[in-house]
Coordinates of C-alpha atoms and ligand atoms in Angstrom, one line a residue:
X259 CA -17.8 -188.8 -23.5
X260 CA -17.2 -190.3 -26.9
X261 CA -19.2 -188.8 -29.7
X262 CA -19.1 -189.8 -33.4
X263 CA -20.7 -187.5 -35.9
X264 CA -21.2 -189.5 -39.0
X265 CA -21.3 -188.1 -42.5
X266 CA -21.0 -184.5 -41.4
X267 CA -20.4 -181.7 -43.9
X268 CA -17.8 -179.4 -42.2
X269 CA -17.8 -175.6 -42.6
X270 CA -14.9 -173.4 -42.0
X271 CA -14.1 -169.7 -42.5
X272 CA -11.4 -170.4 -45.1
X273 CA -13.4 -172.1 -47.8
X274 CA -17.0 -172.0 -49.1
X275 CA -16.8 -175.8 -49.8
X276 CA -18.0 -178.2 -47.1
X277 CA -15.8 -181.2 -46.4
X278 CA -17.6 -184.5 -45.9
X279 CA -16.2 -186.7 -43.2
X280 CA -16.9 -188.4 -39.9
X281 CA -15.8 -186.6 -36.8
X282 CA -14.8 -188.4 -33.6
X283 CA -14.8 -186.5 -30.3
X284 CA -13.2 -188.1 -27.3
X285 CA -13.3 -186.5 -23.9
X286 CA -14.1 -183.1 -25.4
X287 CA -11.4 -183.1 -28.0
X288 CA -11.7 -183.7 -31.8
X289 CA -9.6 -186.8 -32.1
X290 CA -10.1 -187.8 -35.7
X291 CA -11.6 -186.5 -38.9
X292 CA -11.8 -189.1 -41.7
X293 CA -14.2 -191.2 -43.8
X294 CA -15.5 -194.4 -42.3
X295 CA -14.5 -194.1 -38.7
X296 CA -15.8 -197.0 -36.6
X297 CA -17.4 -196.1 -33.3
X298 CA -15.8 -197.4 -30.1
X299 CA -18.0 -199.3 -27.7
X300 CA -20.2 -196.9 -25.8
X301 CA -19.8 -194.0 -28.2
X302 CA -22.8 -191.9 -29.0
X303 CA -23.3 -191.9 -32.7
X304 CA -25.2 -189.1 -34.6
X305 CA -26.0 -189.5 -38.2
X306 CA -25.4 -186.0 -39.7
X307 CA -27.2 -186.5 -43.0
X308 CA -28.6 -183.0 -44.0
X309 CA -26.4 -181.4 -41.3
X310 CA -23.7 -178.8 -41.6
X311 CA -21.1 -178.9 -38.8
X312 CA -19.8 -175.4 -37.9
X313 CA -17.5 -174.0 -35.2
X314 CA -20.0 -172.7 -32.6
X315 CA -21.0 -169.0 -33.0
X316 CA -20.1 -166.0 -30.9
X317 CA -22.0 -162.7 -30.4
X318 CA -20.0 -159.5 -29.5
X319 CA -23.1 -157.3 -28.7
X320 CA -25.6 -158.6 -26.2
X321 CA -27.8 -157.0 -23.5
X322 CA -28.5 -159.5 -20.7
X323 CA -30.1 -156.8 -18.4
X324 CA -28.4 -158.1 -15.2
X325 CA -28.3 -156.3 -12.8
X326 CA -31.4 -154.1 -12.6
X327 CA -33.8 -155.2 -15.3
X328 CA -34.1 -159.0 -14.7
X329 CA -37.8 -158.9 -15.6
X330 CA -36.5 -158.7 -19.3
X331 CA -33.6 -161.1 -19.1
X332 CA -30.9 -162.4 -16.9
X333 CA -27.6 -164.2 -17.4
X334 CA -29.2 -167.6 -16.9
X335 CA -32.0 -167.1 -19.5
X336 CA -29.9 -165.0 -21.9
X337 CA -27.1 -167.6 -22.0
X338 CA -29.7 -170.4 -22.6
X339 CA -31.1 -168.3 -25.5
X340 CA -27.6 -168.2 -26.9
X341 CA -27.1 -171.9 -26.7
X342 CA -30.5 -172.4 -28.3
X343 CA -29.2 -170.4 -31.2
X344 CA -25.9 -172.3 -31.6
X345 CA -23.8 -169.6 -29.8
X346 CA -21.2 -170.6 -27.2
X347 CA -19.9 -167.2 -26.1
X348 CA -21.0 -163.6 -25.9
X349 CA -20.1 -160.1 -24.8
X350 CA -22.5 -158.2 -22.6
X351 CA -23.0 -154.5 -22.8
X352 CA -22.6 -152.4 -19.6
X353 CA -25.8 -150.3 -19.8
X354 CA -27.3 -152.1 -16.8
X355 CA -28.8 -150.5 -13.7
X356 CA -26.5 -149.5 -12.1
X357 CA -24.2 -149.0 -15.1
X358 CA -21.2 -151.3 -15.2
X359 CA -18.4 -148.7 -14.7
X360 CA -16.1 -150.2 -12.0
X361 CA -14.0 -153.2 -11.3
X362 CA -16.3 -154.3 -8.6
X363 CA -19.4 -154.2 -10.9
X364 CA -17.5 -156.2 -13.5
X365 CA -16.3 -158.8 -11.0
X366 CA -19.9 -159.2 -9.7
X367 CA -21.4 -159.9 -13.1
X368 CA -18.6 -162.2 -14.2
X369 CA -19.2 -164.2 -10.9
X370 CA -22.8 -164.5 -11.7
X371 CA -21.8 -165.7 -15.2
X372 CA -19.8 -168.5 -13.7
X373 CA -22.7 -169.6 -11.5
X374 CA -25.6 -169.1 -14.0
X375 CA -24.3 -169.7 -17.5
X376 CA -23.2 -172.9 -19.2
X377 CA -21.1 -170.9 -21.7
X378 CA -18.3 -168.4 -21.1
X379 CA -19.6 -164.9 -21.0
X380 CA -17.6 -161.7 -21.2
X381 CA -18.5 -158.1 -20.5
X382 CA -17.6 -154.7 -21.7
X383 CA -17.3 -151.7 -19.3
X384 CA -18.5 -148.1 -19.5
X385 CA -16.3 -145.4 -20.9
X386 CA -17.8 -142.8 -18.5
X387 CA -19.0 -143.0 -14.9
X388 CA -22.7 -143.9 -14.7
X389 CA -22.7 -143.7 -18.5
X390 CA -23.4 -140.0 -18.2
X391 CA -20.7 -138.9 -20.7
X392 CA -19.0 -136.5 -18.3
X393 CA -16.2 -138.3 -16.3
X394 CA -14.0 -141.2 -17.1
X395 CA -15.2 -144.5 -15.5
X396 CA -12.9 -146.7 -13.3
X397 CA -11.0 -148.0 -16.3
X398 CA -8.1 -149.4 -14.2
X399 CA -10.3 -151.5 -12.0
X400 CA -12.3 -152.8 -15.0
X401 CA -9.1 -153.8 -16.8
X402 CA -7.9 -155.7 -13.8
X403 CA -11.2 -157.5 -13.7
X404 CA -10.8 -158.6 -17.3
X405 CA -12.5 -155.9 -19.5
X406 CA -11.1 -155.3 -23.0
X407 CA -14.0 -153.4 -24.6
X408 CA -15.1 -150.0 -23.4
X409 CA -18.5 -148.6 -24.5
X410 CA -21.3 -146.3 -23.4
X411 CA -23.6 -148.3 -25.7
X412 CA -27.2 -147.2 -25.7
X413 CA -25.7 -143.7 -26.1
X414 CA -22.8 -141.9 -27.7
X415 CA -20.0 -140.7 -25.4
X416 CA -20.9 -137.1 -26.3
X417 CA -18.1 -135.2 -24.8
X418 CA -15.3 -135.6 -27.4
X419 CA -12.7 -134.4 -24.9
X420 CA -13.5 -137.1 -22.4
X421 CA -13.5 -139.8 -25.1
X422 CA -10.3 -138.5 -26.5
X423 CA -8.6 -138.7 -23.1
X424 CA -10.1 -142.1 -22.4
X425 CA -8.7 -143.4 -25.7
X426 CA -5.3 -142.0 -24.9
X427 CA -5.3 -143.6 -21.5
X428 CA -6.9 -147.0 -22.2
X429 CA -5.1 -147.8 -25.4
X430 CA -1.9 -148.0 -23.4
X431 CA -3.3 -151.1 -21.8
X432 CA -4.5 -152.8 -25.0
X433 CA -8.2 -151.9 -24.4
X434 CA -10.4 -150.9 -27.3
X435 CA -13.6 -148.8 -27.7
X436 CA -17.0 -149.7 -29.1
X437 CA -19.2 -146.9 -30.3
X438 CA -22.9 -146.5 -30.5
X439 CA -23.1 -143.6 -32.9
X440 CA -25.8 -140.9 -32.6
X441 CA -26.1 -137.1 -32.4
X442 CA -29.0 -137.0 -29.9
X443 CA -30.5 -133.6 -30.9
X444 CA -30.6 -134.8 -34.5
X445 CA -31.8 -138.3 -33.7
X446 CA -34.8 -136.8 -31.8
X447 CA -37.1 -139.3 -30.2
X448 CA -35.2 -142.1 -31.9
X449 CA -38.4 -143.9 -33.0
X450 CA -37.8 -144.5 -36.7
X451 CA -35.9 -143.5 -39.8
X452 CA -36.5 -140.0 -41.2
X453 CA -38.2 -140.8 -44.5
X454 CA -41.6 -141.5 -46.2
X455 CA -42.7 -144.0 -43.5
X456 CA -42.1 -141.5 -40.8
X457 CA -44.1 -138.8 -42.7
X458 CA -46.9 -141.3 -43.3
X459 CA -47.1 -142.3 -39.6
X460 CA -46.8 -138.7 -38.5
X461 CA -43.7 -139.3 -36.3
X462 CA -40.5 -137.1 -36.4
X463 CA -37.9 -139.3 -37.9
X464 CA -34.2 -139.8 -37.0
X465 CA -32.0 -139.1 -40.1
X466 CA -29.1 -141.4 -40.9
X467 CA -26.7 -138.5 -40.7
X468 CA -27.3 -138.4 -36.9
X469 CA -25.4 -141.8 -36.9
X470 CA -22.9 -141.1 -39.7
X471 CA -21.5 -137.9 -38.1
X472 CA -20.5 -139.8 -35.0
X473 CA -19.1 -142.8 -36.9
X474 CA -16.8 -140.3 -38.6
X475 CA -16.0 -138.4 -35.3
X476 CA -15.2 -141.5 -33.3
X477 CA -12.9 -142.9 -36.0
X478 CA -11.2 -139.5 -36.2
X479 CA -10.6 -139.6 -32.5
X480 CA -9.2 -143.1 -32.7
X481 CA -7.0 -141.9 -35.6
X482 CA -5.7 -139.1 -33.5
X483 CA -5.0 -141.1 -30.4
X484 CA -3.9 -144.4 -31.9
X485 CA -6.8 -146.3 -30.2
X486 CA -8.7 -149.2 -31.7
X487 CA -12.3 -148.2 -32.4
X488 CA -15.1 -150.7 -33.1
X489 CA -18.3 -149.2 -34.7
X490 CA -21.4 -150.9 -33.5
X491 CA -24.7 -151.8 -35.3
X492 CA -24.2 -149.7 -38.5
X493 CA -27.6 -149.0 -40.2
X494 CA -26.9 -146.9 -43.3
X495 CA -25.1 -147.3 -46.5
X496 CA -23.2 -144.0 -46.0
X497 CA -22.2 -145.2 -42.5
X498 CA -20.7 -148.2 -44.2
X499 CA -18.9 -146.1 -46.8
X500 CA -17.5 -143.8 -44.1
X501 CA -15.9 -146.9 -42.4
X502 CA -14.7 -148.2 -45.8
X503 CA -13.0 -145.0 -46.6
X504 CA -11.2 -144.9 -43.2
X505 CA -10.2 -148.5 -43.6
X506 CA -8.8 -147.8 -47.0
X507 CA -6.4 -145.3 -45.5
X508 CA -4.8 -148.0 -43.5
X509 CA -3.7 -145.7 -40.7
X510 CA -6.3 -146.3 -38.1
X511 CA -7.4 -149.5 -36.3
X512 CA -11.1 -149.7 -37.0
X513 CA -13.5 -152.7 -36.9
X514 CA -17.2 -152.7 -37.4
X515 CA -20.3 -154.8 -37.0
X516 CA -23.7 -155.1 -38.7
X517 CA -26.8 -156.7 -37.3
X518 CA -29.1 -159.2 -39.0
X519 CA -32.1 -156.9 -38.7
X520 CA -30.3 -154.0 -40.4
X521 CA -29.4 -156.4 -43.2
X522 CA -32.9 -157.7 -43.5
X523 CA -35.6 -155.2 -42.8
X524 CA -36.6 -151.7 -43.7
X525 CA -38.6 -148.9 -42.1
X526 CA -41.6 -150.0 -44.2
X527 CA -41.8 -153.3 -42.2
X528 CA -43.0 -151.2 -39.3
X529 CA -46.4 -151.3 -41.1
X530 CA -49.0 -150.2 -38.6
X531 CA -46.7 -149.2 -35.7
X532 CA -45.3 -152.7 -35.1
X533 CA -42.8 -152.2 -32.2
X534 CA -41.0 -155.4 -33.1
X535 CA -39.4 -153.4 -35.8
X536 CA -38.4 -150.5 -33.5
X537 CA -34.7 -150.3 -32.6
X538 CA -31.9 -147.8 -32.4
X539 CA -30.3 -147.1 -34.8
X540 CA -33.6 -147.5 -36.7
X541 CA -34.3 -149.6 -39.8
X542 CA -33.6 -147.6 -42.9
X543 CA -34.3 -148.2 -46.6
X544 CA -33.7 -151.0 -49.2
X545 CA -30.6 -149.3 -50.6
X546 CA -29.2 -149.4 -47.0
X547 CA -29.9 -153.1 -46.8
X548 CA -28.0 -153.6 -50.0
X549 CA -25.1 -151.3 -49.0
X550 CA -24.7 -153.1 -45.7
X551 CA -24.6 -156.5 -47.4
X552 CA -22.0 -155.1 -49.8
X553 CA -20.0 -153.9 -46.8
X554 CA -20.2 -157.3 -45.1
X555 CA -19.0 -159.1 -48.2
X556 CA -16.1 -156.7 -49.0
X557 CA -14.7 -156.8 -45.4
X558 CA -15.9 -153.3 -44.3
X559 CA -17.9 -155.1 -41.7
X560 CA -15.7 -157.6 -39.8
X561 CA -18.6 -159.3 -38.1
X562 CA -22.3 -159.8 -37.5
X563 CA -23.7 -159.0 -34.0
X564 CA -27.3 -159.1 -32.9
X565 CA -27.6 -156.3 -30.3
X566 CA -29.9 -158.8 -28.5
X567 CA -32.1 -156.3 -26.6
X568 CA -34.9 -158.0 -24.6
X569 CA -38.0 -156.0 -23.5
X570 CA -41.1 -157.2 -21.8
X571 CA -44.4 -157.4 -23.7
X572 CA -45.9 -154.7 -21.4
X573 CA -43.1 -152.3 -22.4
X574 CA -43.2 -153.1 -26.1
X575 CA -47.0 -152.8 -26.2
X576 CA -46.8 -149.1 -25.4
X577 CA -47.6 -146.7 -28.2
X578 CA -44.8 -146.6 -30.8
X579 CA -42.8 -143.5 -29.8
X580 CA -42.8 -144.5 -26.1
X581 CA -42.0 -148.2 -26.6
X582 CA -38.3 -149.1 -25.9
X583 CA -35.9 -149.7 -28.7
X584 CA -34.5 -153.1 -29.5
X585 CA -35.3 -156.7 -30.4
X586 CA -34.0 -160.0 -29.3
X587 CA -31.6 -161.9 -31.5
X588 CA -29.8 -164.8 -29.9
X589 CA -32.4 -167.5 -30.5
X590 CA -33.0 -166.5 -34.1
X591 CA -29.7 -165.1 -35.6
X592 CA -28.1 -168.2 -37.2
X593 CA -31.3 -169.6 -38.6
X594 CA -32.4 -166.3 -40.0
X595 CA -28.9 -165.7 -41.6
X596 CA -29.1 -169.2 -43.1
X597 CA -32.7 -168.7 -44.4
X598 CA -32.2 -165.3 -46.0
X599 CA -28.6 -165.4 -47.1
X600 CA -26.8 -168.8 -47.2
X601 CA -29.8 -170.7 -48.6
X602 CA -30.4 -167.9 -51.2
X603 CA -26.7 -168.0 -52.3
X604 CA -26.1 -164.4 -51.1
X605 CA -23.1 -165.7 -49.1
X606 CA -21.6 -169.0 -48.2
X607 CA -21.0 -170.9 -44.9
X608 CA -17.5 -169.6 -44.9
X609 CA -18.8 -166.0 -44.5
X610 CA -21.3 -167.1 -41.8
X611 CA -18.5 -168.8 -39.8
X612 CA -16.0 -166.0 -40.3
X613 CA -18.4 -163.2 -39.4
X614 CA -20.3 -164.8 -36.6
X615 CA -17.8 -167.2 -35.1
X616 CA -14.2 -166.3 -35.8
X617 CA -14.0 -162.5 -36.1
X618 CA -16.0 -161.6 -33.0
X619 CA -13.7 -163.9 -31.0
X620 CA -10.6 -162.3 -32.6
X621 CA -12.0 -158.9 -31.6
X622 CA -12.0 -160.2 -28.0
X623 CA -8.5 -161.8 -28.3
X624 CA -10.1 -165.3 -27.7
X625 CA -9.1 -168.6 -29.2
X626 CA -11.0 -169.2 -32.5
X627 CA -12.5 -172.7 -32.6
X628 CA -12.2 -174.8 -35.8
X629 CA -13.3 -178.3 -36.7
X630 CA -9.8 -179.9 -36.8
X631 CA -8.0 -182.7 -35.2
X632 CA -6.6 -181.8 -31.8
X633 CA -9.0 -178.9 -31.2
X634 CA -11.4 -178.7 -28.3
X635 CA -14.9 -179.4 -29.4
X636 CA -16.8 -176.1 -29.7
X637 CA -19.3 -176.8 -32.4
X638 CA -22.9 -176.5 -33.7
X639 CA -24.7 -178.9 -35.9
X640 CA -27.1 -177.1 -38.3
X641 CA -29.9 -179.0 -40.0
X642 CA -30.7 -177.5 -43.4
X643 CA -33.7 -179.7 -44.1
X644 CA -35.7 -179.0 -40.8
X645 CA -37.4 -175.8 -40.0
X646 CA -37.6 -173.6 -36.8
X647 CA -40.9 -172.0 -35.7
X648 CA -40.0 -169.3 -33.2
X649 CA -42.8 -169.7 -30.7
X650 CA -42.6 -168.5 -27.2
X651 CA -41.8 -172.1 -26.1
X652 CA -39.1 -172.6 -28.7
X653 CA -37.2 -169.5 -27.7
X654 CA -35.3 -169.4 -24.4
X655 CA -35.0 -165.7 -23.9
X656 CA -37.2 -164.3 -21.2
X657 CA -38.6 -161.8 -23.8
X658 CA -40.1 -162.4 -27.2
X659 CA -39.7 -159.0 -28.8
X660 CA -38.7 -160.3 -32.2
X661 CA -40.1 -159.9 -35.7
X662 CA -39.7 -163.6 -36.0
X663 CA -42.2 -164.4 -33.3
X664 CA -44.4 -167.4 -34.4
X665 CA -42.7 -167.3 -37.9
X666 CA -41.2 -170.5 -39.5
X667 CA -37.8 -170.3 -41.2
X668 CA -35.8 -173.0 -42.9
X669 CA -33.0 -174.5 -40.8
X670 CA -32.6 -175.7 -37.2
X671 CA -29.9 -175.9 -34.6
X672 CA -29.8 -179.6 -33.7
X673 CA -26.7 -179.9 -31.5
X674 CA -24.3 -177.7 -29.5
X675 CA -21.2 -179.2 -28.0
X676 CA -18.7 -177.4 -25.8
X677 CA -15.8 -179.5 -24.6
X678 CA -17.1 -182.7 -23.1
X679 CA -20.6 -181.4 -22.7
X680 CA -23.6 -181.6 -25.0
X681 CA -25.3 -178.3 -24.3
X682 CA -28.2 -178.8 -26.7
X683 CA -29.6 -181.7 -28.6
X684 CA -32.7 -181.4 -30.7
X685 CA -34.5 -184.0 -32.9
Ligands
ZN246 ZN1 -26.4 -149.4 -29.3

């Protein structure tokens, strides 16, 4: 396949400026970047006026529900949802049914990925057997099957001694830990943040300290064992400050992620018990939104990750406390980050590319794609002039539990290319 992208504005993680040029792709490789390239016979030519060409995105925190809850999502639908959102790689969480805690379970799901997904998908594995927090999982077998990230996501690994020993053991093999941070007895029913909205709605709230205590504990355990700890979906300003303080010491390997929804929404958005704003950790206040953005810009947060968590309409339509936590994110992440942050001048394309394409791949020790001569094509074309309306038909996830359902935002993913394949083309 010969593909000529004419008049593209090229984004990279190293500069906020966009470079204007034509980009020629031959047999899946970027052959030439220059002005005024003439198309060879038979080349497909796309005029990229109003388009920004980015290295394709990558999400390090995704729930695809396979095996066990395929009525919500599976690898086929989840990976198409990713492509629809300009994403060409992702890491699945292991809180499936049964939990992914052995080499055999990892191999089975990666096999399914090869058969059912058009993009590479990776998986994390459980820290503890059955994710019950008591006994170390089959770490050796999972490592042999290709796992790098260990996590009991959905819950904290509560037994500090088990986590401490797992850290000592797995770090020897270059594996790292990802932590969902929560003291369960403090978090309570985990429905929403402890604050004025919770009082108004008459629900026992989950205070931010339930999360912040474990952020600190898990980094301390990593500090003591020499393990690399990655803190997942941080929701509060003080959680961010805890990570910033540990990073400033320079003697522990800690990385962290923040989700689009924690940057964008507050507990007040729950309004009249709207379960599309119910997730764990919960949405907090305006000062937390601002603190999280500050942490993203100063490097406290290495990356953005969606925590894509599909649930069926039936489950999400239960009353607020009983409805499951989580919202989808793959279809909407890049457009929403453009709409609320890049377009508004809160951060540039370089930040978007760094935090949602380059850094999550570095976390997973994967090659980082760039738009440069000699590189394999792994790219997304973003139309800044068009809009996206997130209807049920537009989104490819099996579930539509997102606050963006039926909303229109500025920006649209128009093209996704991986190697010599066009995975998505939209006009
Ligand atoms: Zn989680």
